[in-house]
Amino acid sequence: MAAVIALALPLAACSGGVGAVDEASTSSASGKYVEASSGEVHLYTWSDYFPDSLAKKFKEDTGISLSIDYFDSNETLQGKLQATGGAGYDVVVPSDYMVQMLADEHLLLNFDATSLPNFKNIETSFRKPYYDKKNAYSVPYMYGTTGFAYDSSKIDAADAPTSWKDFFNPPSSAGPIQLLADQTDVINAALRSIGAEPCTSDPSELQAVQDLLTSFKSKVGVISSDNIVDRLSAGEEAMGMIWNGDAHRVKENLSSMVYVYPEEGLTRFEDNLVIPSGAKNVDQAKTFINWMLEPEHMAEASNYTGFNSGITGVDELLSDSMKNDPAIVPPSDYDKAEVVQTCSNDVVNKYTKIWESFKS
Ligand code: N2P
């Protein structure tokens, strides 16, 4: 099983682009762990990222009801928490860089995740990531990569795409391209395709990305992070930017689908369970997060979403189809998965401008 966790790049080893969260300026830890046995938890997570069966099991096990709303990108989540001052939800699921941005904006509760009884179940290399060096705010949920996939029954082997350069200049047999509604993933991929690094502030590189996206636009079919598994499985699109877990699920329905590890490199993301600063049901939220750190619960989420997690004991419980899928277990010689960094606010504003102009 070592291969499955090959993507468990030690997050702690990577430094963030804008420095660590200012510990002194954040709210203090919210006290010791108190297990709740009634009440509710409002979860706000990515589309299609939490099985109904697990919500049911959580209620049976703990007496706590779980209601779920969905978002399509870190920036949508951030906008929602900014608008409500961190209220409205008890647990939300930001990726790496967004944990740091939300903590910097005082939108997360410092609940000291190390005080959870099941914190011990988190694999060592998944503790103390660069975006939360003390595990004050977060525990890991799913991790994966952002690559692209194509249907090899529709695209000739001679035209088979292998790079982001190919993705942004697709063969005509690919038809309209699926694109994630995700400014960070799309712009980082476009930067890689021109040989630039994520988080660059170089005006000529950012202009080149803007130009590339402008020329790519006529080839785009749907820009959406929702229902990708259904659309690609049904053959509505033959090529698209996709997260590897979703690609795995498509491959279960359509075996001719191929997940590509682009030559220039790709993003390795880590999604997290965190508590917003305005959460109403904090004990219930902590009870939920602690419950999710049980291997059998996290494995149920993994087998549903197609993504692995950094929780000890989950690998053994993964389906054989996950363990044997190159979309989940990258080729052993592929060493270009890069942990997402937190760009400076100035660079984020530039990304947003490029993205808005691309979509308009
Ligand atoms: C899958 C959601 C994946 C989240 N539908 C990527 N951060």
Coordinates of C-alpha atoms and ligand atoms in Angstrom, one line a residue:
M1 CA 0.0 0.0 0.0
A2 CA 3.0 2.3 0.1
A3 CA 2.1 3.4 -3.4
V4 CA -1.2 4.8 -2.5
I5 CA 0.3 7.2 0.0
A6 CA 3.0 8.2 -2.4
L7 CA 1.2 11.5 -2.8
A8 CA 1.4 12.1 0.9
L9 CA 4.0 14.8 0.3
P10 CA 5.1 16.1 3.7
L11 CA 3.0 19.3 3.8
A12 CA 5.1 20.5 6.8
A13 CA 8.1 20.8 4.6
C14 CA 6.6 23.3 2.3
S15 CA 6.6 27.0 3.2
G16 CA 3.7 29.2 2.5
G17 CA 4.0 32.1 0.1
V18 CA 3.0 34.8 2.6
G19 CA 4.4 33.5 5.9
A20 CA 2.6 31.7 8.7
V21 CA -0.6 32.9 10.3
D22 CA 0.1 35.5 13.0
E23 CA -0.5 33.4 16.1
A24 CA -0.7 36.4 18.3
S25 CA -3.5 37.9 16.4
T26 CA -5.8 34.9 16.3
S27 CA -8.5 34.0 18.8
S28 CA -7.4 31.6 21.6
A29 CA -8.1 27.9 21.7
S30 CA -11.8 27.2 22.5
G31 CA -11.3 24.9 25.5
K32 CA -11.2 21.2 25.9
Y33 CA -13.0 18.5 24.0
V34 CA -16.6 17.9 25.1
E35 CA -18.4 15.2 23.3
A36 CA -21.9 16.3 22.3
S37 CA -24.8 13.8 22.1
S38 CA -27.6 15.9 20.6
G39 CA -28.1 19.0 18.5
E40 CA -27.0 19.7 15.0
V41 CA -24.0 20.4 12.8
H42 CA -24.2 22.5 9.6
L43 CA -21.6 21.3 7.1
Y44 CA -20.6 23.4 4.1
T45 CA -18.5 21.4 1.7
W46 CA -17.5 20.8 -2.0
S47 CA -20.2 19.4 -4.3
D48 CA -20.5 15.7 -4.2
Y49 CA -17.9 15.3 -1.4
F50 CA -19.8 13.6 1.4
P51 CA -21.9 10.4 1.2
D52 CA -25.4 10.5 2.6
S53 CA -24.8 7.2 4.2
L54 CA -22.2 8.8 6.5
A55 CA -24.5 11.6 7.6
K56 CA -27.0 8.9 8.5
K57 CA -24.4 6.9 10.4
F58 CA -23.2 10.0 12.3
K59 CA -26.8 10.7 13.5
E60 CA -27.2 7.0 14.6
D61 CA -23.8 7.0 16.4
T62 CA -23.9 10.4 18.1
G63 CA -27.5 11.7 18.1
I64 CA -26.4 14.8 16.2
S65 CA -28.1 15.7 13.0
L66 CA -25.9 16.7 10.0
S67 CA -27.2 19.1 7.4
I68 CA -25.1 19.8 4.3
D69 CA -24.8 22.7 1.8
Y70 CA -22.4 22.7 -1.1
F71 CA -19.9 25.1 -2.7
D72 CA -17.9 24.9 -5.9
S73 CA -14.6 26.6 -5.1
N74 CA -12.5 27.9 -2.2
E75 CA -13.3 31.5 -3.3
T76 CA -17.1 30.8 -3.1
L77 CA -16.6 29.5 0.5
Q78 CA -14.4 32.5 1.3
G79 CA -17.0 34.9 -0.1
K80 CA -19.7 33.3 2.0
L81 CA -17.7 33.4 5.3
Q82 CA -16.7 37.0 4.6
A83 CA -20.4 38.0 4.1
T84 CA -21.5 36.3 7.3
G85 CA -18.5 37.1 9.4
G86 CA -17.9 33.4 9.8
A87 CA -21.4 32.5 10.9
G88 CA -24.0 30.1 9.4
Y89 CA -21.9 26.9 9.4
D90 CA -20.3 24.8 12.0
V91 CA -17.8 22.9 9.8
V92 CA -16.4 23.9 6.4
V93 CA -13.9 22.3 4.1
P94 CA -11.3 24.7 2.7
S95 CA -8.1 23.6 0.8
D96 CA -4.6 24.3 2.1
Y97 CA -4.0 27.8 1.0
M98 CA -7.5 28.9 1.9
V99 CA -7.1 27.7 5.5
Q100 CA -4.3 30.2 5.8
M101 CA -6.3 33.0 4.1
L102 CA -9.4 32.4 6.3
A103 CA -7.3 32.2 9.5
D104 CA -5.5 35.5 8.5
E105 CA -9.0 37.0 8.1
H106 CA -10.0 35.8 11.6
L107 CA -12.8 33.7 10.0
L108 CA -11.7 30.4 11.7
L109 CA -12.0 29.2 15.3
N110 CA -8.7 28.2 16.9
F111 CA -10.1 25.0 18.5
D112 CA -6.7 23.3 19.0
A113 CA -7.2 20.2 16.8
T114 CA -4.5 18.5 18.8
S115 CA -7.0 18.3 21.7
L116 CA -9.3 15.9 19.8
P117 CA -9.0 12.3 21.1
N118 CA -8.6 11.0 17.5
F119 CA -5.9 13.5 16.5
K120 CA -3.5 10.6 17.0
N121 CA -5.1 8.9 14.0
I122 CA -3.6 11.6 11.6
E123 CA -0.5 10.3 9.9
T124 CA 2.5 12.2 11.1
S125 CA 3.3 13.7 7.7
F126 CA -0.2 15.2 7.6
R127 CA 0.2 17.0 10.9
K128 CA 1.3 20.6 11.2
P129 CA 1.0 21.6 7.5
Y130 CA 2.6 24.8 6.4
Y131 CA -0.8 26.6 6.4
D132 CA -1.6 25.6 10.0
K133 CA 1.7 24.8 11.7
K134 CA 0.2 24.2 15.1
N135 CA -3.0 22.4 14.0
A136 CA -4.9 25.2 15.7
Y137 CA -7.6 25.3 13.1
S138 CA -7.7 22.2 10.9
V139 CA -7.5 18.5 10.4
P140 CA -7.0 16.8 7.0
Y141 CA -10.1 15.5 5.1
M142 CA -9.3 14.3 1.5
Y143 CA -6.2 15.1 -0.6
G144 CA -5.6 14.7 -4.3
T145 CA -4.4 16.2 -7.5
T146 CA -5.8 18.5 -10.2
G147 CA -5.0 17.1 -13.6
F148 CA -7.1 16.5 -16.7
A149 CA -8.7 13.5 -18.3
Y150 CA -9.6 12.5 -21.8
D151 CA -11.6 9.7 -23.5
S152 CA -9.1 7.5 -25.4
S153 CA -12.0 6.1 -27.5
K154 CA -12.6 9.6 -29.0
I155 CA -9.1 11.0 -29.2
D156 CA -6.6 9.2 -31.5
A157 CA -3.5 7.9 -29.8
A158 CA -1.4 10.1 -32.1
D159 CA -3.2 13.2 -30.6
A160 CA -3.2 11.9 -27.0
P161 CA -2.5 15.0 -24.8
T162 CA 0.3 14.6 -22.2
S163 CA 0.8 18.2 -21.0
W164 CA -1.0 21.4 -19.9
K165 CA 0.3 22.8 -23.2
D166 CA -1.8 20.1 -25.0
F167 CA -4.7 20.8 -22.7
F168 CA -4.9 24.5 -23.7
N169 CA -4.3 23.6 -27.4
P170 CA -6.6 20.5 -27.6
P171 CA -7.0 18.3 -30.7
S172 CA -10.3 19.0 -32.5
S173 CA -11.5 15.5 -31.7
A174 CA -11.6 16.5 -28.0
G175 CA -14.7 18.6 -28.7
P176 CA -15.8 21.2 -26.2
I177 CA -13.6 21.1 -23.1
Q178 CA -14.8 20.8 -19.5
L179 CA -13.1 23.4 -17.2
L180 CA -13.2 23.6 -13.4
A181 CA -14.9 26.8 -12.1
D182 CA -11.8 27.4 -10.1
Q183 CA -9.6 30.4 -10.7
T184 CA -6.7 29.0 -8.7
D185 CA -6.6 25.6 -10.4
V186 CA -7.1 27.0 -13.9
I187 CA -4.6 29.8 -13.6
N188 CA -2.0 27.6 -12.0
A189 CA -2.4 25.1 -14.8
A190 CA -2.1 27.9 -17.4
L191 CA 1.0 29.2 -15.7
R192 CA 2.6 25.7 -15.8
S193 CA 1.7 25.4 -19.5
I194 CA 3.8 28.4 -20.3
G195 CA 6.7 27.3 -18.0
A196 CA 5.9 29.8 -15.2
E197 CA 5.4 29.1 -11.5
P198 CA 2.2 29.4 -9.5
C199 CA 1.9 32.6 -7.5
T200 CA 4.1 34.5 -10.0
S201 CA 3.7 38.3 -10.0
D202 CA 5.7 38.7 -13.2
P203 CA 3.4 40.9 -15.4
S204 CA 4.6 39.3 -18.7
E205 CA 3.8 35.8 -17.4
L206 CA 0.4 36.9 -16.2
Q207 CA -0.3 38.6 -19.5
A208 CA 0.7 35.4 -21.3
V209 CA -1.7 33.5 -19.2
Q210 CA -4.5 36.0 -19.9
D211 CA -3.7 35.7 -23.7
L212 CA -3.7 31.9 -23.5
L213 CA -7.0 31.8 -21.8
T214 CA -8.5 34.2 -24.3
S215 CA -7.5 32.0 -27.2
F216 CA -8.7 28.9 -25.3
K217 CA -12.1 30.3 -24.6
S218 CA -13.8 29.2 -27.8
K219 CA -12.8 25.6 -27.1
V220 CA -14.4 25.5 -23.7
G221 CA -17.8 23.8 -23.2
V222 CA -18.8 24.0 -19.6
I223 CA -17.1 25.9 -16.8
S224 CA -18.3 24.1 -13.8
S225 CA -17.0 22.1 -10.8
D226 CA -20.4 20.4 -10.3
N227 CA -21.7 17.2 -11.9
I228 CA -18.4 16.5 -13.7
V229 CA -18.6 12.8 -13.0
D230 CA -22.0 12.6 -14.6
R231 CA -21.1 14.7 -17.6
L232 CA -17.9 12.9 -18.5
S233 CA -19.3 9.5 -17.7
A234 CA -22.2 10.2 -20.1
G235 CA -19.8 11.2 -22.8
E236 CA -21.0 14.8 -22.9
E237 CA -17.4 16.0 -22.9
A238 CA -14.4 14.0 -24.0
M239 CA -11.8 16.0 -22.2
G240 CA -11.7 18.1 -19.1
M241 CA -9.8 19.5 -16.2
I242 CA -10.7 17.3 -13.3
W243 CA -9.7 16.3 -9.7
N244 CA -8.2 12.8 -9.6
G245 CA -11.0 11.4 -7.3
D246 CA -13.6 12.5 -9.7
A247 CA -11.6 11.0 -12.6
H248 CA -11.5 7.7 -10.7
R249 CA -15.3 7.8 -10.5
V250 CA -15.6 8.6 -14.2
K251 CA -13.3 5.7 -15.0
E252 CA -15.5 3.3 -13.0
N253 CA -18.3 4.2 -15.6
L254 CA -16.2 4.7 -18.7
S255 CA -13.0 2.6 -18.8
S256 CA -11.6 4.4 -21.8
M257 CA -11.1 7.6 -19.7
V258 CA -7.4 8.4 -19.0
Y259 CA -6.2 10.7 -16.2
V260 CA -3.2 12.6 -17.3
Y261 CA -0.2 13.6 -15.1
P262 CA 0.9 16.6 -17.1
E263 CA 4.6 16.9 -18.1
E264 CA 4.9 20.4 -16.5
G265 CA 3.6 19.3 -13.1
L266 CA 0.3 19.5 -11.3
T267 CA -1.3 20.7 -8.1
R268 CA -1.5 18.4 -5.1
F269 CA -4.3 19.8 -2.8
E270 CA -5.2 19.0 0.8
D271 CA -8.8 19.7 1.9
N272 CA -9.5 20.2 5.6
L273 CA -12.2 20.2 8.2
V274 CA -12.2 23.5 10.1
I275 CA -14.7 25.4 12.3
P276 CA -15.7 29.0 11.2
S277 CA -15.2 31.7 13.9
G278 CA -19.0 32.3 14.1
A279 CA -20.1 28.7 14.5
K280 CA -23.0 28.2 16.8
N281 CA -22.5 24.5 17.6
V282 CA -18.9 24.2 18.5
D283 CA -19.1 21.0 20.7
Q284 CA -21.1 19.3 18.0
A285 CA -18.6 20.5 15.3
K286 CA -15.7 19.1 17.3
T287 CA -17.6 15.8 17.9
F288 CA -18.2 15.5 14.2
I289 CA -14.5 16.2 13.3
N290 CA -13.3 13.7 15.9
W291 CA -15.8 11.1 14.6
M292 CA -14.5 11.7 11.0
L293 CA -11.0 10.9 12.2
E294 CA -12.0 7.2 12.8
P295 CA -10.5 5.2 9.9
E296 CA -13.7 3.4 9.0
H297 CA -15.6 6.8 8.7
M298 CA -12.9 8.5 6.7
A299 CA -12.6 5.3 4.5
E300 CA -16.3 5.5 3.7
A301 CA -15.8 9.1 2.6
S302 CA -12.7 8.1 0.6
N303 CA -14.5 5.2 -1.1
Y304 CA -17.3 7.5 -2.1
T305 CA -15.3 10.5 -3.3
G306 CA -12.4 8.6 -4.8
F307 CA -9.8 10.6 -2.9
N308 CA -7.5 9.3 -0.2
S309 CA -7.0 10.8 3.2
G310 CA -4.1 11.1 5.5
I311 CA -5.7 9.0 8.3
T312 CA -3.9 5.9 9.6
G313 CA -5.8 2.7 8.8
V314 CA -7.7 4.1 5.8
D315 CA -5.5 2.6 3.1
E316 CA -6.4 -0.9 4.1
L317 CA -10.1 -0.1 3.8
L318 CA -9.9 1.4 0.3
S319 CA -11.7 -0.4 -2.5
D320 CA -9.5 -2.5 -4.8
S321 CA -10.5 -0.3 -7.7
M322 CA -9.0 2.7 -6.0
K323 CA -5.8 0.9 -5.0
N324 CA -5.3 -0.2 -8.6
D325 CA -6.2 3.0 -10.4
P326 CA -3.3 5.1 -11.8
A327 CA -5.6 8.1 -11.2
I328 CA -5.2 7.5 -7.5
V329 CA -1.7 5.9 -7.4
P330 CA 0.5 8.0 -9.6
P331 CA 3.2 6.5 -11.8
S332 CA 6.2 5.8 -9.5
D333 CA 8.5 8.0 -11.6
Y334 CA 6.1 11.0 -11.5
D335 CA 7.6 13.6 -9.1
K336 CA 5.9 16.8 -10.3
A337 CA 2.9 17.0 -7.8
E338 CA 3.3 20.3 -6.1
V339 CA 1.6 21.4 -2.9
V340 CA -0.5 24.5 -3.5
Q341 CA 1.0 27.6 -1.9
T342 CA -0.8 30.7 -0.5
C343 CA -0.2 33.5 -3.0
S344 CA 0.1 37.1 -1.7
N345 CA -3.1 39.2 -1.7
D346 CA -1.7 41.2 -4.6
V347 CA -1.2 38.1 -6.7
V348 CA -4.7 36.7 -5.7
N349 CA -6.2 40.0 -6.9
K350 CA -4.4 39.6 -10.2
Y351 CA -5.6 36.0 -10.5
T352 CA -9.2 37.2 -9.8
K353 CA -8.9 39.9 -12.6
I354 CA -7.6 37.4 -15.1
W355 CA -10.4 35.0 -14.2
E356 CA -13.2 37.5 -14.3
S357 CA -12.1 38.8 -17.7
F358 CA -11.8 35.2 -19.0
K359 CA -15.4 34.4 -17.9
S360 CA -17.0 37.6 -19.1
Ligands
N2P1 C1 -15.0 16.7 -5.6 C2 -14.5 17.9 -4.9 C3 -13.0 17.9 -4.9 C4 -12.5 19.1 -4.1 N1 -16.3 16.9 -6.1 C5 -11.2 19.5 -4.5 N2 -10.6 20.4 -3.6

